[in-house]
Coordinates of C-alpha atoms in Angstrom, one line a residue:
M37 CA -78.2 84.0 44.2
A38 CA -75.5 83.8 47.0
T39 CA -72.1 82.7 45.9
S40 CA -69.3 81.1 47.9
D41 CA -65.7 82.4 47.9
K42 CA -64.4 78.9 48.4
K43 CA -62.8 77.2 45.4
P44 CA -64.3 73.8 44.5
V45 CA -62.3 70.8 45.5
V46 CA -61.2 68.8 42.5
V47 CA -60.8 65.1 43.2
V48 CA -58.2 63.6 40.8
D49 CA -58.4 59.9 40.2
A50 CA -55.2 58.0 40.5
K51 CA -55.6 56.8 36.9
D52 CA -56.3 60.4 35.6
D53 CA -53.9 61.7 33.0
T54 CA -53.7 65.1 34.5
P55 CA -50.2 66.6 33.9
A56 CA -48.1 66.4 37.1
D57 CA -47.0 70.1 36.7
I58 CA -50.3 71.7 36.0
N59 CA -50.8 73.2 39.5
I60 CA -47.2 74.0 40.4
P61 CA -46.6 77.6 41.6
D62 CA -44.8 80.1 39.3
N63 CA -41.9 80.2 41.7
Y64 CA -41.7 76.4 41.9
V65 CA -38.0 76.0 41.9
Q66 CA -37.3 78.6 44.6
H67 CA -40.3 77.4 46.6
T68 CA -39.2 73.8 46.5
L69 CA -35.6 74.4 47.4
K70 CA -36.8 76.6 50.3
T71 CA -39.5 74.3 51.7
Q72 CA -38.4 70.8 50.7
K73 CA -35.8 69.6 53.2
A74 CA -32.9 67.7 51.6
L75 CA -31.2 64.7 53.2
P76 CA -27.9 65.4 54.9
P77 CA -24.8 65.0 52.7
F78 CA -23.5 61.5 52.1
Q79 CA -21.2 60.3 54.9
W80 CA -19.0 57.2 54.9
S81 CA -19.9 56.6 58.6
N82 CA -23.3 55.3 57.5
W83 CA -22.6 54.2 54.0
R84 CA -24.6 51.0 54.3
S85 CA -27.8 52.9 54.6
E86 CA -26.9 55.6 52.2
L87 CA -26.1 53.5 49.1
S88 CA -28.7 52.5 46.6
W89 CA -27.9 48.8 46.6
L90 CA -29.8 47.8 43.5
S91 CA -27.8 50.3 41.4
V92 CA -24.5 49.4 43.2
T93 CA -25.1 45.7 42.4
I94 CA -26.0 46.2 38.7
L95 CA -23.2 48.7 38.0
G96 CA -20.6 47.1 40.2
V97 CA -21.1 43.3 39.7
T98 CA -21.7 43.5 35.9
P99 CA -18.2 44.6 34.9
V100 CA -16.6 42.1 37.4
I101 CA -18.6 39.2 35.8
G102 CA -17.6 40.5 32.4
L103 CA -13.9 40.8 33.1
I104 CA -13.7 37.4 34.7
G105 CA -15.7 35.8 31.9
A106 CA -13.5 37.4 29.3
Y107 CA -10.4 36.0 31.0
F108 CA -11.7 32.5 30.6
T109 CA -13.5 32.9 27.3
K110 CA -11.9 33.2 23.9
L111 CA -13.2 36.1 21.8
R112 CA -14.2 34.9 18.3
W113 CA -14.3 37.5 15.5
E114 CA -18.0 36.6 14.8
T115 CA -18.9 37.3 18.4
L116 CA -16.8 40.6 18.4
L117 CA -18.7 41.9 15.3
F118 CA -22.1 40.8 16.8
S119 CA -21.2 42.5 20.1
I120 CA -20.5 45.7 18.3
F121 CA -23.7 45.5 16.4
Y122 CA -25.7 44.7 19.6
Y123 CA -24.0 47.6 21.4
F124 CA -25.4 50.0 18.7
F125 CA -28.8 48.2 18.7
T126 CA -29.3 48.6 22.4
G127 CA -27.6 52.0 22.4
L128 CA -30.0 53.3 19.8
G129 CA -32.8 52.0 22.0
I130 CA -31.7 54.7 24.4
T131 CA -30.6 57.5 22.1
A132 CA -33.2 57.2 19.3
G133 CA -35.9 55.7 21.6
Y134 CA -35.8 56.7 25.2
H135 CA -34.1 60.1 24.5
R136 CA -35.2 61.6 21.2
L137 CA -38.5 59.8 20.7
W138 CA -40.1 59.5 24.1
A139 CA -38.3 62.1 26.4
H140 CA -38.3 64.9 23.8
R141 CA -40.9 63.8 21.2
S142 CA -38.6 65.0 18.4
Y143 CA -40.3 62.7 15.8
N144 CA -43.1 60.2 15.4
A145 CA -42.4 56.5 15.2
S146 CA -44.6 53.7 13.8
L147 CA -45.8 51.0 16.2
P148 CA -43.3 48.5 14.8
L149 CA -40.4 50.9 15.4
Q150 CA -41.7 51.8 18.9
Y151 CA -41.8 48.2 19.9
L152 CA -38.3 47.6 18.5
L153 CA -36.8 50.6 20.3
A154 CA -38.6 49.7 23.5
F155 CA -37.2 46.2 23.3
A156 CA -33.7 47.5 22.5
G157 CA -33.9 50.1 25.3
A158 CA -34.7 47.4 27.8
G159 CA -31.5 45.6 26.7
A160 CA -29.6 48.6 27.9
V161 CA -30.9 48.1 31.5
E162 CA -31.3 51.7 32.4
G163 CA -34.9 51.7 33.7
S164 CA -38.2 51.7 31.9
I165 CA -39.0 54.4 29.3
K166 CA -41.4 56.2 31.7
W167 CA -38.9 56.2 34.6
W168 CA -36.0 57.3 32.3
S169 CA -37.9 60.0 30.5
R170 CA -39.2 61.5 33.8
G171 CA -35.7 61.9 35.1
H172 CA -34.4 63.3 31.8
R173 CA -37.2 65.8 31.5
A174 CA -36.4 67.0 35.0
H175 CA -32.7 67.3 34.0
H176 CA -33.6 69.6 31.1
R177 CA -36.1 71.7 33.1
Y178 CA -33.8 72.2 36.1
T179 CA -30.4 71.9 34.5
D180 CA -27.5 72.6 36.9
T181 CA -29.8 73.2 39.9
D182 CA -30.4 71.0 43.0
L183 CA -33.6 69.8 41.3
D184 CA -31.5 68.3 38.4
P185 CA -31.2 64.6 39.2
Y186 CA -27.6 64.5 37.8
N187 CA -26.5 68.1 38.4
A188 CA -23.1 68.6 36.7
H189 CA -22.1 71.2 39.4
K190 CA -21.8 68.3 41.9
G191 CA -18.8 66.9 40.0
F192 CA -17.9 64.7 37.1
F193 CA -18.2 61.4 39.1
Y194 CA -21.5 62.4 40.6
S195 CA -23.1 63.3 37.2
H196 CA -21.7 60.2 35.6
I197 CA -22.6 57.5 38.0
G198 CA -22.6 58.8 41.6
W199 CA -26.2 60.0 41.5
M200 CA -27.3 56.4 41.0
L201 CA -25.0 54.8 43.6
V202 CA -26.1 57.1 46.4
K203 CA -29.7 57.6 47.5
P204 CA -30.8 61.0 46.2
R205 CA -30.5 63.9 48.7
R206 CA -33.8 65.3 47.4
R207 CA -36.5 64.4 44.9
P208 CA -35.9 65.6 41.3
G209 CA -38.0 68.5 40.2
V210 CA -41.5 67.8 38.9
A211 CA -41.7 66.8 35.3
D212 CA -44.8 65.6 33.5
V213 CA -44.9 62.3 31.7
S214 CA -48.7 62.0 31.4
D215 CA -48.3 61.7 27.6
L216 CA -46.2 58.6 28.1
S217 CA -48.8 57.1 30.5
K218 CA -51.2 57.1 27.5
N219 CA -48.8 55.3 25.2
P220 CA -49.5 51.5 24.9
V221 CA -45.9 50.7 24.0
V222 CA -44.6 52.5 27.1
R223 CA -47.2 50.8 29.3
W224 CA -46.3 47.4 27.8
Q225 CA -42.6 47.9 28.4
H226 CA -43.1 49.2 31.9
K227 CA -45.3 46.2 32.8
Y228 CA -43.0 43.6 31.5
Y229 CA -39.7 45.4 32.1
L230 CA -38.0 42.7 34.2
Q231 CA -38.8 40.0 31.6
L232 CA -37.6 42.3 28.8
I233 CA -34.3 43.0 30.6
L234 CA -33.5 39.3 30.8
L235 CA -34.6 38.7 27.2
A236 CA -33.0 41.7 25.5
G237 CA -30.1 42.1 27.8
F238 CA -28.8 38.5 28.1
I239 CA -30.9 35.8 26.5
V240 CA -31.0 37.2 22.9
P241 CA -27.2 38.1 22.8
T242 CA -26.5 34.6 24.1
I243 CA -28.8 32.6 21.8
I244 CA -27.9 34.3 18.5
P245 CA -24.2 33.5 18.7
W246 CA -25.1 30.0 19.9
L247 CA -27.4 29.3 17.0
L248 CA -25.4 30.9 14.3
W249 CA -21.8 29.9 15.2
G250 CA -22.0 27.9 18.3
D251 CA -20.6 30.4 20.8
A252 CA -23.2 30.8 23.5
R253 CA -20.6 31.5 26.2
G254 CA -18.9 34.2 24.2
G255 CA -22.3 35.7 23.3
Y256 CA -23.2 35.9 27.0
V257 CA -19.9 37.4 28.1
Y258 CA -19.1 39.8 25.2
A259 CA -22.5 40.6 23.6
G260 CA -24.4 40.4 26.9
V261 CA -22.4 41.4 29.9
L262 CA -19.5 43.5 28.6
R263 CA -21.6 45.1 25.9
L264 CA -24.0 46.2 28.7
C265 CA -21.1 47.8 30.6
F266 CA -20.1 49.8 27.4
V267 CA -23.7 50.9 26.8
H268 CA -24.1 52.0 30.4
H269 CA -21.0 54.2 30.5
S270 CA -21.7 55.4 26.9
T271 CA -25.0 56.7 28.0
F272 CA -23.7 58.0 31.3
C273 CA -21.2 60.2 29.4
V274 CA -24.1 62.3 28.2
N275 CA -24.7 63.4 31.8
S276 CA -21.0 63.8 32.6
L277 CA -18.6 64.2 29.7
A278 CA -21.0 66.2 27.7
H279 CA -21.2 68.8 30.5
W280 CA -17.5 68.9 31.0
L281 CA -15.6 68.7 27.7
G282 CA -16.0 71.0 24.7
E283 CA -17.3 74.3 23.4
T284 CA -20.5 76.3 23.9
P285 CA -21.3 77.6 20.4
F286 CA -25.0 78.2 21.1
D287 CA -25.3 79.3 24.7
D288 CA -23.0 79.3 27.8
K289 CA -25.7 79.9 30.4
H290 CA -25.5 76.2 31.5
T291 CA -22.9 73.5 31.5
P292 CA -23.8 71.4 28.3
K293 CA -21.0 71.4 25.7
D294 CA -20.3 70.2 22.1
H295 CA -17.4 67.9 21.4
F296 CA -16.7 65.2 18.8
A297 CA -15.1 62.9 21.4
T298 CA -18.3 62.8 23.4
A299 CA -20.3 62.2 20.3
L300 CA -18.1 59.3 19.4
V301 CA -18.7 57.5 22.7
T302 CA -22.4 58.3 23.0
I303 CA -23.7 57.3 19.5
G304 CA -24.0 60.9 18.5
E305 CA -25.2 62.6 21.7
G306 CA -22.1 64.7 22.1
Y307 CA -23.3 67.9 20.6
H308 CA -25.0 68.6 23.8
N309 CA -24.9 72.4 23.8
F310 CA -27.0 72.4 20.7
H311 CA -29.3 69.8 22.2
H312 CA -30.0 71.7 25.4
Q313 CA -30.8 74.8 23.3
F314 CA -33.0 73.0 20.9
P315 CA -34.1 69.8 22.7
M316 CA -37.1 69.0 20.4
D317 CA -34.8 68.9 17.3
Y318 CA -34.3 65.3 16.2
R319 CA -30.7 66.1 15.5
N320 CA -27.8 66.5 17.8
A321 CA -25.3 67.3 15.1
I322 CA -26.5 69.9 12.5
K323 CA -23.5 69.6 10.1
W324 CA -23.4 66.7 7.6
Y325 CA -19.9 65.8 8.7
Q326 CA -20.5 65.7 12.4
Y327 CA -20.9 62.3 14.0
D328 CA -24.5 61.5 14.9
P329 CA -25.5 58.0 13.9
T330 CA -28.7 58.4 15.9
K331 CA -29.8 61.2 13.6
W332 CA -28.9 59.1 10.6
F333 CA -30.9 56.1 12.0
I334 CA -34.0 58.3 12.5
W335 CA -33.6 59.8 9.0
A336 CA -33.3 56.3 7.5
C337 CA -36.4 55.2 9.3
Q338 CA -38.2 58.1 7.8
Q339 CA -37.1 57.1 4.3
I340 CA -38.6 53.6 4.7
G341 CA -41.8 54.9 6.3
L342 CA -41.1 53.9 9.9
A343 CA -40.7 57.4 11.2
S344 CA -42.3 60.8 10.4
H345 CA -42.7 64.4 11.5
L346 CA -39.0 64.8 12.2
K347 CA -38.7 68.1 14.0
V348 CA -36.1 70.6 13.0
F349 CA -35.6 73.9 14.8
P350 CA -35.8 76.9 12.3
E351 CA -32.3 77.6 10.9
N352 CA -32.8 81.3 11.4
E353 CA -33.2 80.8 15.2
V354 CA -30.2 78.4 15.3
R355 CA -28.0 80.9 13.6
K356 CA -29.2 83.6 16.1
G357 CA -27.9 81.4 18.9
Q358 CA -24.6 80.9 17.1
L359 CA -24.3 84.6 16.3
T360 CA -25.0 85.6 19.9
M361 CA -22.1 83.5 21.1
E362 CA -19.8 84.7 18.3
L363 CA -20.6 88.3 19.3
K364 CA -20.1 87.5 22.9
K365 CA -16.6 86.2 22.2
L366 CA -15.9 89.3 20.1
K367 CA -17.1 91.5 22.9
E368 CA -14.7 89.7 25.3
T369 CA -11.9 90.2 22.9
Q370 CA -12.8 93.8 22.4
E371 CA -12.8 94.4 26.2
R372 CA -9.3 93.0 26.5
L373 CA -7.9 95.5 24.1
A374 CA -6.8 99.1 24.8
W375 CA -8.9 101.8 23.1
P376 CA -8.6 105.6 22.6
T377 CA -9.6 107.8 25.4
N378 CA -13.3 108.7 25.2
S379 CA -13.6 112.1 23.4
D380 CA -15.9 113.3 26.2
D381 CA -13.0 112.8 28.6
L382 CA -10.4 114.7 26.6
P383 CA -9.8 118.4 27.4
V384 CA -11.1 121.0 24.9
I385 CA -8.1 123.1 23.8
S386 CA -8.2 126.4 22.0
W387 CA -6.0 127.1 18.9
D388 CA -3.8 129.5 20.8
S389 CA -3.3 126.9 23.6
F390 CA -2.6 124.3 21.0
Q391 CA 0.1 126.5 19.5
E392 CA 1.6 127.3 22.9
Q393 CA 1.8 123.6 23.9
A394 CA 3.1 122.5 20.5
A395 CA 6.1 124.6 21.1
K396 CA 7.0 122.5 24.1
R397 CA 6.1 119.0 22.8
P398 CA 5.3 117.5 19.4
L399 CA 1.5 118.0 19.0
I400 CA -0.2 117.5 15.7
L401 CA -3.8 118.2 14.8
I402 CA -5.7 115.6 12.7
S403 CA -9.5 115.5 12.2
G404 CA -10.1 117.9 15.1
F405 CA -8.1 115.9 17.6
I406 CA -4.8 116.9 19.0
H407 CA -2.2 114.1 19.1
D408 CA 1.0 113.7 21.0
V409 CA 3.5 111.9 18.7
S410 CA 6.6 112.2 20.9
N411 CA 7.0 108.5 21.1
F412 CA 6.5 107.8 17.4
I413 CA 8.6 110.4 15.6
D414 CA 11.6 108.1 15.3
E415 CA 9.4 105.1 14.4
H416 CA 7.4 106.8 11.6
P417 CA 7.8 104.7 8.5
G418 CA 8.0 107.8 6.2
G419 CA 10.8 109.4 8.3
P420 CA 10.7 111.7 11.3
H421 CA 10.8 114.8 9.1
L422 CA 7.3 114.3 7.9
L423 CA 6.0 114.5 11.4
I424 CA 8.3 117.3 12.6
K425 CA 7.2 119.6 9.9
M426 CA 3.5 119.2 10.9
I427 CA 4.0 120.0 14.6
G428 CA 1.6 122.7 15.6
K429 CA -0.3 122.3 12.3
D430 CA -3.4 120.6 10.9
A431 CA -2.2 117.4 9.2
T432 CA -5.6 116.1 8.3
T433 CA -5.2 116.4 4.5
A434 CA -1.7 115.0 4.6
F435 CA -2.7 112.0 6.7
F436 CA -5.7 111.1 4.6
G437 CA -4.1 110.9 1.2
G438 CA -2.6 114.3 0.6
V439 CA 0.9 112.9 1.3
Y440 CA 0.0 109.3 2.0
D441 CA -3.4 107.6 2.5
H442 CA -2.7 105.9 5.7
S443 CA -3.8 102.3 6.5
N444 CA -6.5 101.4 9.0
A445 CA -3.8 100.2 11.3
A446 CA -2.2 103.7 11.2
H447 CA -5.5 105.3 11.8
N448 CA -6.1 103.0 14.8
L449 CA -2.7 103.7 16.2
L450 CA -3.1 107.5 15.7
A451 CA -6.3 107.5 17.8
M452 CA -4.4 106.0 20.7
K453 CA -2.3 109.2 20.8
R454 CA -5.2 111.7 21.3
V455 CA -4.6 114.1 24.1
G456 CA -7.2 116.8 23.4
V457 CA -10.0 118.1 21.2
L458 CA -9.5 121.4 19.3
H459 CA -12.2 124.0 20.3
G460 CA -14.3 124.6 17.1
G461 CA -12.4 121.8 15.3
M462 CA -14.0 119.3 13.0
P463 CA -17.5 118.4 14.2
Q464 CA -17.7 114.8 15.4
G465 CA -19.9 112.5 13.4
V466 CA -19.7 114.6 10.2
D467 CA -16.6 112.9 8.8
D468 CA -15.7 109.2 9.1
K469 CA -12.1 110.3 9.6
V470 CA -13.1 111.0 13.2
V471 CA -13.8 107.4 14.1
P472 CA -10.9 104.9 13.9
P473 CA -11.7 101.8 11.7
S474 CA -11.4 99.5 14.7
Q475 CA -14.4 101.3 16.3
R476 CA -16.7 101.6 13.4
L477 CA -18.2 98.1 14.0
K478 CA -18.2 97.9 17.8
I479 CA -20.0 95.3 19.9
A480 CA -22.2 96.9 22.5
R481 CA -24.5 95.4 25.1
Y482 CA -28.1 96.8 25.0
T483 CA -27.5 98.5 28.4
E484 CA -24.5 100.4 27.0
L485 CA -26.6 101.9 24.2
S486 CA -28.6 104.0 26.6
S487 CA -25.8 104.8 29.0
P488 CA -24.9 108.4 29.5
Y489 CA -21.3 107.4 29.7
N490 CA -21.0 106.1 26.2
S491 CA -18.5 107.4 23.8
S492 CA -20.0 110.1 21.6
T493 CA -18.2 108.3 18.7
A494 CA -20.3 105.3 19.3
Y495 CA -23.5 107.3 18.5
S496 CA -21.9 109.1 15.5
D497 CA -20.6 105.9 13.9
G498 CA -22.1 106.0 10.5
E499 CA -21.5 102.2 9.9
G500 CA -23.7 101.2 12.9
I501 CA -23.4 99.5 16.2
L502 CA -23.9 95.8 16.8
G503 CA -25.7 95.1 20.1

């Protein structure tokens, strides 16, 4: 039977749930950046056509309305407390719902909890679940690249809000959300999103204060409009502040950082370095004392049967990430310090030559190494006479307990004074006296372990090398 070399053409229906990234090339990022032409940089000369007017209107008009309304509206304590509650309610719709449930699938939620979070998330007015999750998955997949929709390398303002105010210069990288397309709650929210915005964002926070304590106007201004401004910028800080302020205890390859202040203003999303390393973990904060109310909310929902299958990355792997960064910092500290001359670089000196040179300058033999102690004789704690009498002699026994069992600090300092190796002296690697204590646990990169230029003491170290 004759066969054709042509591949069959697969027709994909528009309603098909085929993953969007199933056929992308292996070099997708490089290929896209090379072949997909980006729009020219934003210019003020044509700002009217460059701005995204819907975002500008929502993000610009809302705080103006809120501030004017607050000026003419007295804030009652009941409304203040309700506004704080509603801030957390709609904020959790984003952090526990949009982010950890739908974008990262870090746990399973019952239908009642899904509808509640979808409703709360709509009240934050940040787009539908499907739209938001698609952008966020692209952010994780292409972090800090031009395919990242809120690339932190473009500046704090851009990653915080600028990326929404200006039309994107290029499309975000492909990210699959076919799983969300199958979710009935996601489809429901997407279909009725505009109605849900009005209901959850403004009608509910207006009606509840009106019905309970007769403050509809205060509810609209404080629990509706101003609360929305706080939720917006709280969430935006995850894209900006969390990539700018803090430490990188798990990985420093990309910009995400951990900081308590960011967690405080983002309802627990501030331990962002951990999150980018372990995105499917339902936690952002792994310590009990770290601020992460979103984690506590999800855990509480599990306790009452509304959530299940909370994903936690293996502790062993988390510790590996921490240890890697700890070792990296130690390696950086190690490289900033001065170390003894590599024994391979020291001249090999015969006993006769050692005797001859010791007659001209104070040289002492210890553990097979010849040391010049000319700048230490007057500083020797035991007195200069103890060094002077050992010039031209082997002081190994005296140094290691015969006269005084010197400290690690003394051993380290002594190694800095090495000027030669005695021919036929103490074989290196046989006695731990050869290696200064500061070098017995030395941080080495894997490339250094096979380098022909390594110190021979590194290989003879009986206590091992950390790589």
